[in-house]
Amino acid sequence: MSEGSKGSSLAFGQVVIGPPGSGKTTYCHAMQEFLGRIGRKVTVVNLDPANDSMPYQCAVDIAELITLPDVMENLKLGPNGGLIYCMEYLEANFDWLQEKLAALRGHYYLFDCPGQVELYTHHDALKNVFAQLAKWNFRLAAVHLVDSHYCADPGKFISVLCTSLSTMLHVELPHVNVLSKMDLIEQYGKLAFNLDYYTEVLDLSYLVDHLASDPFFRNYRRLNEKLVEVIEDYSLVSFVPLNVQDKESMRQVMQAVDKANGYSFGDQEHRSLEALMSAAVGADFHFTSTLAVQEKYVQSQDKAVEEEAMDL
């Protein structure tokens, strides 16, 4: 896997990024199992030096090179400064990563990355790591996970949109934004709009109007309007809903990522995928988008209303 070697075969994979608690490690575990069941040889690479509990089978672990607790203790740094140092140390030791990955040729890669937003919005260390992987003929897509509970708060959702856009522009990889933990979304309260409004990022002026109903945010309406204009002018941000316990949802995300990084699977994997999905939802399975998730959400909301009415 020599640098810039055009003769070496292509390698495909995902870099899984996002803020703390968004479900990156859980996603890697679920995707590793899902892809393995359809015949894809999957390798998980842990690039998070703070990750000391990994449910998945990890073939490459940055802890062999450096760990966050050691950096914090020896250099007297906090967790944020320590993570930045760790990523800069990884950038300075590309040969270690190259050697580890060279022993795993022919696999599909899942890179589990740290949960520090600054690393994806304006710091260059991880961006340079991804660029180096591209020179080694890796074709990667960034899977940016965002907790779906932000949809229940218009102010937080606008913030998430800004962060997602900034990440897309800075990381410079084909990008798939994912709303994670969709199975828990009803726990955060009723959404102001249908789910597809949030996944497709439709006319955001309605969100600004809804936000203005709050006396606190009414004073910042002009600022929110300008933020929304920036998001809509780029017209880049949209989301794929994800429930890792739902095979249909996993397939939707997988297909979005495969389209983003250019991966094309063979007939055997296609047959395995169809067999897996048929066993999950019946032989006449047809792929659906956010409608199925929306239906489940509406049903849960109707059930909650009925239970509340019965209590009264």
Tab-separated table of C-alpha atoms in Angstrom:
chain	number	residue	atom	x	y	z
A	1	MET	CA	0.000	0.000	0.000
A	2	SER	CA	2.617	2.505	-1.061
A	3	GLU	CA	1.697	6.173	-1.071
A	4	GLY	CA	0.183	7.285	-4.332
A	5	SER	CA	0.505	3.845	-5.869
A	6	LYS	CA	-1.958	3.607	-8.715
A	7	GLY	CA	-1.410	-0.093	-9.088
A	8	SER	CA	-2.762	-1.038	-5.668
A	9	SER	CA	-6.386	-2.072	-5.408
A	10	LEU	CA	-9.051	0.255	-4.102
A	11	ALA	CA	-10.313	-0.055	-0.542
A	12	PHE	CA	-13.739	1.170	0.510
A	13	GLY	CA	-15.097	2.228	3.850
A	14	GLN	CA	-16.707	4.747	6.184
A	15	VAL	CA	-15.334	7.262	8.641
A	16	VAL	CA	-17.920	7.476	11.426
A	17	ILE	CA	-17.933	10.934	12.968
A	18	GLY	CA	-20.190	13.041	15.152
A	19	PRO	CA	-20.522	14.661	18.583
A	20	PRO	CA	-20.206	12.706	21.857
A	21	GLY	CA	-23.127	10.418	22.613
A	22	SER	CA	-24.442	10.346	19.048
A	23	GLY	CA	-23.995	6.559	18.825
A	24	LYS	CA	-20.843	6.173	16.712
A	25	THR	CA	-19.528	3.045	18.461
A	26	THR	CA	-22.993	1.471	18.524
A	27	TYR	CA	-23.343	2.225	14.813
A	28	CYS	CA	-19.979	0.597	14.022
A	29	HIS	CA	-20.991	-2.520	15.940
A	30	ALA	CA	-24.388	-2.750	14.213
A	31	MET	CA	-23.000	-2.033	10.744
A	32	GLN	CA	-20.202	-4.578	11.213
A	33	GLU	CA	-22.770	-7.261	12.025
A	34	PHE	CA	-25.158	-6.194	9.239
A	35	LEU	CA	-22.496	-6.141	6.520
A	36	GLY	CA	-20.994	-9.389	7.804
A	37	ARG	CA	-24.342	-11.138	7.409
A	38	ILE	CA	-24.496	-10.228	3.725
A	39	GLY	CA	-20.985	-11.503	3.088
A	40	ARG	CA	-18.886	-8.348	3.249
A	41	LYS	CA	-15.496	-8.700	4.972
A	42	VAL	CA	-15.580	-5.877	7.504
A	43	THR	CA	-12.762	-4.456	9.591
A	44	VAL	CA	-13.342	-1.907	12.350
A	45	VAL	CA	-10.536	0.571	13.026
A	46	ASN	CA	-10.808	2.430	16.330
A	47	LEU	CA	-9.327	5.924	15.988
A	48	ASP	CA	-10.821	7.186	19.262
A	49	PRO	CA	-8.094	7.226	21.949
A	50	ALA	CA	-10.779	7.752	24.616
A	51	ASN	CA	-12.751	4.639	23.644
A	52	ASP	CA	-11.946	2.020	26.285
A	53	SER	CA	-15.109	-0.069	25.835
A	54	MET	CA	-15.651	-1.502	22.358
A	55	PRO	CA	-18.535	-3.914	21.709
A	56	TYR	CA	-17.272	-4.745	18.215
A	57	GLN	CA	-14.333	-6.840	17.050
A	58	CYS	CA	-11.538	-4.322	16.586
A	59	ALA	CA	-8.736	-5.159	14.149
A	60	VAL	CA	-6.787	-1.904	14.592
A	61	ASP	CA	-6.832	0.110	17.816
A	62	ILE	CA	-5.193	3.496	18.242
A	63	ALA	CA	-4.659	2.576	21.905
A	64	GLU	CA	-1.633	0.592	20.703
A	65	LEU	CA	-0.143	3.910	19.603
A	66	ILE	CA	-1.500	6.429	22.121
A	67	THR	CA	-4.293	6.802	24.676
A	68	LEU	CA	-6.087	9.862	25.993
A	69	PRO	CA	-5.565	9.071	29.732
A	70	ASP	CA	-1.794	8.822	29.187
A	71	VAL	CA	-1.705	12.146	27.338
A	72	MET	CA	-3.804	13.906	29.981
A	73	GLU	CA	-1.623	12.575	32.801
A	74	ASN	CA	1.779	13.122	31.222
A	75	LEU	CA	1.131	16.446	29.477
A	76	LYS	CA	-1.368	17.842	31.998
A	77	LEU	CA	-3.979	18.455	29.301
A	78	GLY	CA	-7.754	18.418	29.538
A	79	PRO	CA	-9.865	15.994	27.495
A	80	ASN	CA	-10.333	18.363	24.536
A	81	GLY	CA	-6.686	19.374	24.321
A	82	GLY	CA	-5.687	15.749	24.867
A	83	LEU	CA	-7.817	14.516	21.960
A	84	ILE	CA	-6.348	17.146	19.638
A	85	TYR	CA	-2.834	16.084	20.688
A	86	CYS	CA	-3.703	12.424	20.040
A	87	MET	CA	-4.929	13.189	16.522
A	88	GLU	CA	-1.833	15.256	15.785
A	89	TYR	CA	0.279	12.367	17.072
A	90	LEU	CA	-1.562	9.973	14.746
A	91	GLU	CA	-0.966	12.375	11.864
A	92	ALA	CA	2.752	12.362	12.703
A	93	ASN	CA	2.812	8.544	12.743
A	94	PHE	CA	1.177	7.626	9.458
A	95	ASP	CA	3.621	4.742	9.060
A	96	TRP	CA	2.033	2.953	12.058
A	97	LEU	CA	-1.443	3.228	10.520
A	98	GLN	CA	-0.201	2.254	7.075
A	99	GLU	CA	1.446	-0.893	8.423
A	100	LYS	CA	-1.677	-1.929	10.322
A	101	LEU	CA	-3.998	-1.397	7.350
A	102	ALA	CA	-1.660	-3.118	4.886
A	103	ALA	CA	-2.207	-6.397	6.749
A	104	LEU	CA	-5.968	-6.140	6.149
A	105	ARG	CA	-6.192	-5.726	2.391
A	106	GLY	CA	-9.425	-6.807	0.770
A	107	HIS	CA	-11.619	-5.693	3.658
A	108	TYR	CA	-14.315	-3.042	3.990
A	109	TYR	CA	-13.309	-0.523	6.673
A	110	LEU	CA	-15.264	1.203	9.427
A	111	PHE	CA	-13.238	3.956	11.113
A	112	ASP	CA	-14.656	4.784	14.556
A	113	CYS	CA	-13.563	8.381	15.174
A	114	PRO	CA	-13.428	10.621	18.294
A	115	GLY	CA	-16.445	12.592	19.456
A	116	GLN	CA	-14.993	16.097	19.502
A	117	VAL	CA	-16.780	18.516	17.180
A	118	GLU	CA	-13.747	20.797	16.745
A	119	LEU	CA	-11.874	17.978	15.018
A	120	TYR	CA	-14.415	18.058	12.169
A	121	THR	CA	-15.216	21.771	11.915
A	122	HIS	CA	-11.865	23.606	11.937
A	123	HIS	CA	-8.920	21.468	13.147
A	124	ASP	CA	-6.877	19.838	10.374
A	125	ALA	CA	-5.377	16.691	11.960
A	126	LEU	CA	-8.195	14.235	11.185
A	127	LYS	CA	-8.854	15.906	7.849
A	128	ASN	CA	-5.206	15.239	6.964
A	129	VAL	CA	-5.526	11.617	8.106
A	130	PHE	CA	-8.493	11.155	5.758
A	131	ALA	CA	-6.555	12.818	2.926
A	132	GLN	CA	-3.649	10.439	3.513
A	133	LEU	CA	-5.991	7.460	3.385
A	134	ALA	CA	-7.224	8.733	0.018
A	135	LYS	CA	-3.610	8.729	-1.225
A	136	TRP	CA	-3.452	5.060	-0.201
A	137	ASN	CA	-6.409	4.397	-2.528
A	138	PHE	CA	-9.082	4.365	0.156
A	139	ARG	CA	-12.493	5.487	-1.107
A	140	LEU	CA	-14.248	6.754	1.996
A	141	ALA	CA	-17.552	8.364	2.878
A	142	ALA	CA	-18.083	10.333	6.078
A	143	VAL	CA	-21.059	9.102	8.102
A	144	HIS	CA	-21.965	12.000	10.389
A	145	LEU	CA	-24.226	10.870	13.233
A	146	VAL	CA	-26.536	13.328	15.014
A	147	ASP	CA	-28.849	12.375	17.877
A	148	SER	CA	-32.457	12.608	16.656
A	149	HIS	CA	-33.613	14.269	19.887
A	150	TYR	CA	-32.378	17.606	18.481
A	151	CYS	CA	-35.392	17.572	16.150
A	152	ALA	CA	-37.660	18.217	19.124
A	153	ASP	CA	-35.986	21.581	19.807
A	154	PRO	CA	-36.003	24.076	16.879
A	155	GLY	CA	-33.047	26.057	18.273
A	156	LYS	CA	-30.908	22.954	18.689
A	157	PHE	CA	-31.885	21.685	15.241
A	158	ILE	CA	-30.703	24.914	13.594
A	159	SER	CA	-27.434	24.520	15.516
A	160	VAL	CA	-27.129	20.923	14.281
A	161	LEU	CA	-27.683	22.066	10.694
A	162	CYS	CA	-24.899	24.649	11.017
A	163	THR	CA	-22.534	22.084	12.535
A	164	SER	CA	-23.346	19.512	9.856
A	165	LEU	CA	-22.754	22.033	7.066
A	166	SER	CA	-19.470	23.177	8.605
A	167	THR	CA	-18.344	19.545	8.937
A	168	MET	CA	-19.209	18.746	5.329
A	169	LEU	CA	-17.227	21.730	4.050
A	170	HIS	CA	-14.210	21.081	6.275
A	171	VAL	CA	-13.805	17.291	6.059
A	172	GLU	CA	-14.063	17.288	2.248
A	173	LEU	CA	-15.379	13.743	1.872
A	174	PRO	CA	-18.581	12.388	0.341
A	175	HIS	CA	-20.993	12.855	3.207
A	176	VAL	CA	-24.019	11.073	4.659
A	177	ASN	CA	-25.733	12.797	7.583
A	178	VAL	CA	-27.634	10.391	9.832
A	179	LEU	CA	-30.275	11.025	12.499
A	180	SER	CA	-29.466	8.285	14.992
A	181	LYS	CA	-31.580	6.685	17.744
A	182	MET	CA	-34.824	7.064	15.801
A	183	ASP	CA	-36.383	4.351	17.979
A	184	LEU	CA	-36.142	6.763	20.926
A	185	ILE	CA	-37.330	9.950	19.251
A	186	GLU	CA	-40.823	9.845	20.784
A	187	GLN	CA	-39.252	10.092	24.237
A	188	TYR	CA	-38.189	13.675	23.543
A	189	GLY	CA	-41.642	15.075	22.865
A	190	LYS	CA	-43.841	15.713	19.845
A	191	LEU	CA	-42.182	17.093	16.737
A	192	ALA	CA	-43.438	20.432	15.420
A	193	PHE	CA	-43.460	19.090	11.835
A	194	ASN	CA	-43.504	15.745	10.040
A	195	LEU	CA	-40.292	13.754	10.132
A	196	ASP	CA	-39.529	14.306	6.450
A	197	TYR	CA	-39.364	18.043	7.170
A	198	TYR	CA	-36.254	17.359	9.253
A	199	THR	CA	-34.671	14.651	7.110
A	200	GLU	CA	-35.100	16.568	3.837
A	201	VAL	CA	-34.444	19.948	5.528
A	202	LEU	CA	-37.424	21.613	3.870
A	203	ASP	CA	-38.376	25.322	3.992
A	204	LEU	CA	-36.634	26.429	7.193
A	205	SER	CA	-38.615	29.667	7.447
A	206	TYR	CA	-41.329	27.627	9.178
A	207	LEU	CA	-38.760	26.575	11.767
A	208	VAL	CA	-37.774	30.203	12.367
A	209	ASP	CA	-41.436	31.143	12.805
A	210	HIS	CA	-41.909	28.297	15.271
A	211	LEU	CA	-38.787	29.359	17.144
A	212	ALA	CA	-40.042	32.952	17.338
A	213	SER	CA	-42.984	31.792	19.453
A	214	ASP	CA	-40.500	31.478	22.308
A	215	PRO	CA	-40.058	34.901	24.001
A	216	PHE	CA	-36.321	34.329	24.441
A	217	PHE	CA	-35.624	33.469	20.800
A	218	ARG	CA	-37.927	36.194	19.479
A	219	ASN	CA	-35.144	38.708	20.137
A	220	TYR	CA	-32.794	36.687	17.917
A	221	ARG	CA	-35.115	36.191	14.957
A	222	ARG	CA	-32.876	38.153	12.573
A	223	LEU	CA	-29.849	36.060	13.561
A	224	ASN	CA	-31.760	32.812	13.062
A	225	GLU	CA	-32.992	34.007	9.678
A	226	LYS	CA	-29.415	34.648	8.549
A	227	LEU	CA	-28.233	31.246	9.819
A	228	VAL	CA	-31.060	29.576	7.934
A	229	GLU	CA	-30.163	31.507	4.778
A	230	VAL	CA	-26.598	30.196	4.928
A	231	ILE	CA	-27.832	26.607	5.273
A	232	GLU	CA	-30.331	26.938	2.431
A	233	ASP	CA	-27.901	28.767	0.135
A	234	TYR	CA	-25.481	25.819	0.262
A	235	SER	CA	-28.374	23.333	-0.061
A	236	LEU	CA	-26.163	20.441	1.042
A	237	VAL	CA	-27.607	19.170	4.315
A	238	SER	CA	-30.137	16.353	4.514
A	239	PHE	CA	-30.454	13.370	6.841
A	240	VAL	CA	-31.075	9.636	6.694
A	241	PRO	CA	-33.024	8.294	9.716
A	242	LEU	CA	-31.416	5.370	11.549
A	243	ASN	CA	-32.599	2.757	14.007
A	244	VAL	CA	-29.783	0.218	14.419
A	245	GLN	CA	-32.275	-2.423	15.565
A	246	ASP	CA	-34.217	-2.194	12.290
A	247	LYS	CA	-32.688	-4.020	9.298
A	248	GLU	CA	-34.698	-1.890	6.871
A	249	SER	CA	-33.200	1.253	8.384
A	250	MET	CA	-29.686	-0.226	8.277
A	251	ARG	CA	-30.127	-1.074	4.624
A	252	GLN	CA	-31.184	2.481	3.853
A	253	VAL	CA	-28.045	3.896	5.459
A	254	MET	CA	-25.827	1.255	3.825
A	255	GLN	CA	-27.155	2.074	0.366
A	256	ALA	CA	-26.686	5.811	0.930
A	257	VAL	CA	-23.068	5.254	1.982
A	258	ASP	CA	-22.338	2.817	-0.870
A	259	LYS	CA	-23.609	5.428	-3.309
A	260	ALA	CA	-21.486	8.133	-1.677
A	261	ASN	CA	-18.154	6.281	-1.710
A	262	GLY	CA	-18.703	4.441	-4.997
A	263	TYR	CA	-18.801	0.930	-3.600
A	264	SER	CA	-20.554	-1.605	-5.838
A	265	PHE	CA	-21.321	-5.064	-4.550
A	266	GLY	CA	-21.337	-8.354	-6.440
A	267	ASP	CA	-24.207	-10.718	-7.165
A	268	GLN	CA	-23.478	-12.933	-4.172
A	269	GLU	CA	-23.729	-10.018	-1.731
A	270	HIS	CA	-26.892	-8.822	-3.459
A	271	ARG	CA	-28.514	-12.236	-3.025
A	272	SER	CA	-27.434	-12.370	0.609
A	273	LEU	CA	-28.891	-8.916	1.214
A	274	GLU	CA	-32.216	-9.860	-0.359
A	275	ALA	CA	-32.369	-13.060	1.700
A	276	LEU	CA	-31.628	-11.122	4.901
A	277	MET	CA	-34.275	-8.493	4.203
A	278	SER	CA	-36.860	-11.078	3.132
A	279	ALA	CA	-36.383	-12.940	6.395
A	280	ALA	CA	-36.801	-9.677	8.271
A	281	VAL	CA	-39.889	-8.208	6.618
A	282	GLY	CA	-41.349	-10.791	4.237
A	283	ALA	CA	-40.645	-12.000	0.727
A	284	ASP	CA	-42.422	-9.075	-0.946
A	285	PHE	CA	-40.168	-6.516	0.701
A	286	HIS	CA	-39.861	-3.163	-1.042
A	287	PHE	CA	-37.491	-0.515	0.180
A	288	THR	CA	-39.116	2.521	1.793
A	289	SER	CA	-37.626	5.819	2.890
A	290	THR	CA	-38.648	7.937	5.832
A	291	LEU	CA	-42.327	7.031	5.460
A	292	ALA	CA	-42.018	3.867	7.520
A	293	VAL	CA	-40.207	5.691	10.296
A	294	GLN	CA	-42.741	8.520	10.160
A	295	GLU	CA	-45.604	6.037	10.427
A	296	LYS	CA	-44.072	4.436	13.513
A	297	TYR	CA	-43.554	7.862	15.064
A	298	VAL	CA	-47.143	8.976	14.394
A	299	GLN	CA	-48.508	5.718	15.765
A	300	SER	CA	-46.518	6.143	18.975
A	301	GLN	CA	-47.767	9.720	19.323
A	302	ASP	CA	-51.409	8.648	18.774
A	303	LYS	CA	-51.023	5.916	21.355
A	304	ALA	CA	-49.618	8.408	23.862
A	305	VAL	CA	-52.576	10.770	23.266
A	306	GLU	CA	-55.056	7.944	23.754
A	307	GLU	CA	-53.407	6.850	27.005
A	308	GLU	CA	-53.429	10.445	28.251
A	309	ALA	CA	-57.125	10.790	27.394
A	310	MET	CA	-57.908	7.570	29.263
A	311	ASP	CA	-56.069	8.849	32.342
A	312	LEU	CA	-58.213	11.988	32.286
